[in-house]
Amino acid sequence: DTEVTQTPKHLVMGMTNKKSLKCEQHMGHRAMYWYKQKAKKPPELMFVYSYEKLSINESVPSRFSPECPNSSLLNLHLHALQPEDSALYLCASSPLASGAQYFGPGTRLTVL
Amino acid sequence: QKEVEQDPGPLSVPEGAIVSLNCTYSNSAFQYFMWYRQYSRKGPELLMYTYSSGNKEDGRFTAQVDKSSKYISLFIRDSQPSDSATYLCAMSRSGGTSYGKLTFGQGTILTVHP
């Protein structure tokens, strides 16, 4: 199984809502990542988890809160988002925190 | 100057053509080099992964890395309309405070027309 899955596929939320994005991989990878991608731009790294510990936070606003409950799961909790946060949110994993990363299909988020 | 430069195109070729995509980079610490294909509104799909300099072939795809010139390439032979997508180069270091961080090029939009 070489797949990273993400739920939901689409999410529409208001600026006062709280929601969560979920990511799962069963490849035994020990590093997992959250990226944000705007239209016609490359993915931008948000967070890196290595062995279930947060190792990189790219100065992401606190309205985004990551969580790694175990080695297969990664969540991104969203609260009080702004319309400019609307984007494709991508999860990725890799065997270790180096080398190739495998991306999920993404969650398309719209903030009204 | 960006760490990784990639011509955004767009690039339009006829079916069956050989496509050449390229990236240059400035940081000699990069050790891992990747090419991703991304269809519209989908996640990036890993196409090729190479470590350090050299060539790697997989079916119609060939990746080349020249660390002395800080230049990487992806060749697509016998291009098909289904190859129409955005191609992203990416690279990363081993170790250091940026361990795990991919640095992407801007992506090249490719259209293969029948």
XYZ file of C-alpha atoms in Angstrom:
226
model
C 0.000 0.000 0.000
C 1.726 3.195 -1.210
C -1.105 5.552 -0.477
C -1.630 8.592 1.675
C -5.312 9.257 2.298
C -6.903 12.545 3.326
C -10.376 13.433 4.528
C -12.485 15.306 3.751
C -11.923 15.952 0.035
C -13.687 19.317 0.261
C -14.465 21.558 3.219
C -16.345 24.842 3.413
C -16.229 26.670 6.722
C -17.068 30.028 8.198
C -14.524 32.178 9.997
C -15.885 31.207 13.425
C -15.993 27.455 12.812
C -13.678 24.772 14.182
C -12.870 21.870 11.884
C -10.168 19.233 11.447
C -8.374 17.725 8.480
C -7.221 14.120 8.704
C -4.377 12.254 7.042
C -3.458 8.570 7.229
C -0.642 6.399 5.851
C 0.111 2.714 6.344
C 3.525 2.590 4.701
C 5.428 2.587 7.995
C 6.788 6.062 7.253
C 8.169 7.917 10.272
C 7.896 11.470 8.929
C 4.666 13.266 8.031
C 4.051 16.738 6.671
C 1.376 19.372 6.132
C 1.577 21.684 3.106
C -0.598 24.514 1.838
C -0.908 25.096 -1.911
C -2.447 28.111 -3.615
C -3.435 28.065 -7.286
C -0.515 28.029 -9.755
C 2.037 27.929 -6.915
C 4.168 25.079 -5.540
C 3.267 23.557 -2.154
C 4.439 25.537 0.895
C 5.577 23.571 3.927
C 3.652 24.192 7.144
C 4.710 21.469 9.611
C 7.004 18.432 9.820
C 6.544 15.566 12.265
C 9.422 13.143 12.715
C 8.832 10.065 14.898
C 5.565 11.666 16.054
C 7.307 14.793 17.332
C 6.930 18.227 15.762
C 10.317 19.051 14.258
C 9.560 21.991 11.948
C 6.917 24.725 12.249
C 7.313 27.203 9.408
C 5.985 30.164 11.442
C 2.410 29.098 10.795
C -0.318 31.182 12.531
C -1.752 29.589 15.673
C -5.179 29.222 14.045
C -3.617 26.092 12.486
C -2.828 23.438 15.093
C -1.218 20.133 14.070
C -1.495 16.867 15.979
C 0.153 13.478 15.459
C -1.777 10.905 17.563
C 0.337 7.975 16.305
C 2.801 7.050 13.589
C 0.041 6.556 10.972
C -2.188 9.560 11.618
C -1.805 13.298 11.261
C -4.461 15.905 11.983
C -4.673 19.609 11.301
C -7.084 21.486 13.554
C -8.506 24.702 12.135
C -10.029 27.555 14.118
C -10.955 31.152 13.297
C -9.578 30.956 9.773
C -9.494 33.845 7.332
C -10.699 33.841 3.698
C -7.045 34.017 2.551
C -6.528 30.591 4.156
C -8.610 29.057 1.365
C -6.287 26.644 -0.453
C -5.497 22.994 -1.160
C -4.079 21.395 1.996
C -1.759 18.508 1.297
C -0.462 15.822 3.602
C 2.709 13.897 2.753
C 4.825 11.172 4.316
C 8.341 9.805 3.869
C 10.293 6.865 5.317
C 12.511 9.278 7.242
C 12.696 13.075 7.323
C 14.816 13.121 4.183
C 14.390 12.053 0.583
C 11.209 11.570 -1.372
C 7.821 12.449 0.058
C 4.543 10.860 -0.971
C 1.565 13.174 -1.168
C -2.107 12.588 -0.534
C -4.868 13.924 -2.816
C -5.426 16.993 -0.650
C -8.365 18.720 1.012
C -9.744 21.711 -0.842
C -10.653 24.251 1.852
C -12.862 27.269 1.305
C -13.240 29.825 4.109
C -16.240 32.119 3.783
C 17.328 34.866 -6.264
C 15.262 31.743 -5.602
C 17.096 28.629 -4.372
C 15.491 26.601 -7.168
C 14.654 28.061 -10.585
C 12.246 26.376 -12.986
C 10.806 27.846 -16.178
C 7.012 27.945 -15.670
C 6.326 27.600 -19.411
C 3.712 26.911 -20.573
C 5.191 24.242 -22.810
C 3.086 22.805 -25.634
C 4.287 19.809 -27.666
C 2.722 17.378 -30.170
C 1.994 13.810 -29.139
C 5.063 11.584 -29.510
C 7.572 14.395 -28.922
C 10.463 14.184 -26.460
C 9.948 16.654 -23.629
C 12.814 18.166 -21.655
C 12.128 19.845 -18.315
C 14.869 21.492 -16.275
C 15.680 23.100 -12.955
C 18.744 24.900 -11.685
C 19.605 25.420 -8.049
C 22.049 27.445 -6.015
C 22.486 25.487 -2.768
C 25.193 22.829 -2.974
C 23.810 21.169 0.186
C 20.929 19.600 -1.774
C 21.429 15.836 -1.982
C 17.992 14.426 -2.870
C 16.257 15.341 -6.142
C 12.674 14.610 -7.119
C 10.230 15.202 -9.933
C 6.519 15.353 -9.240
C 3.596 15.429 -11.660
C 0.481 17.284 -10.566
C -2.825 17.178 -12.384
C -5.244 20.031 -11.873
C -6.805 20.014 -8.387
C -4.950 16.824 -7.366
C -1.997 16.110 -5.083
C 1.563 15.871 -6.523
C 2.542 12.372 -7.658
C 6.165 11.274 -7.248
C 7.608 10.398 -10.667
C 11.344 10.130 -10.121
C 13.691 10.224 -7.134
C 17.476 10.352 -7.350
C 20.203 10.750 -4.781
C 23.242 12.825 -5.762
C 24.529 12.911 -9.365
C 23.652 10.485 -12.128
C 20.866 9.212 -14.338
C 17.775 7.173 -13.567
C 15.334 5.685 -16.044
C 11.792 4.443 -15.456
C 9.767 3.583 -18.532
C 9.343 6.710 -20.650
C 10.923 8.933 -17.970
C 14.617 9.686 -17.451
C 15.935 11.903 -14.659
C 19.421 13.399 -14.754
C 21.298 15.173 -11.976
C 24.504 17.134 -12.568
C 25.649 18.413 -9.184
C 28.744 20.090 -10.626
C 26.481 22.351 -12.724
C 23.647 22.435 -10.152
C 21.246 21.331 -12.883
C 18.594 18.630 -13.009
C 16.483 17.426 -15.920
C 13.490 15.229 -16.635
C 13.019 13.739 -20.094
C 9.715 12.292 -21.246
C 9.878 10.106 -24.355
C 6.908 9.416 -26.639
C 4.818 12.020 -24.824
C 1.082 11.362 -24.516
C -1.895 13.685 -23.963
C -2.210 12.066 -20.520
C 1.194 13.586 -19.657
C -0.418 17.050 -19.741
C 0.078 18.362 -16.198
C 2.277 20.611 -14.077
C 5.735 19.180 -13.388
C 7.463 20.223 -10.193
C 11.109 19.676 -9.383
C 11.974 19.402 -5.687
C 15.111 18.871 -3.673
C 16.176 18.462 -0.077
C 19.238 18.264 2.156
C 20.362 15.508 4.477
C 20.532 16.706 8.055
C 20.717 20.239 9.423
C 17.895 22.465 10.618
C 16.069 22.134 7.290
C 16.020 18.336 7.547
C 12.798 17.136 5.939
C 12.068 20.341 4.039
C 11.487 20.083 0.293
C 12.376 23.121 -1.800
C 10.238 23.231 -4.934
C 10.649 24.889 -8.286
C 7.734 26.982 -9.521
C 6.445 24.159 -11.740
C 6.273 23.855 -15.542
C 2.856 23.569 -17.191
C 3.014 20.976 -19.997
C 0.365 20.362 -22.643
C 0.698 17.451 -25.081
C -1.737 17.877 -27.951
C -2.934 14.969 -30.130
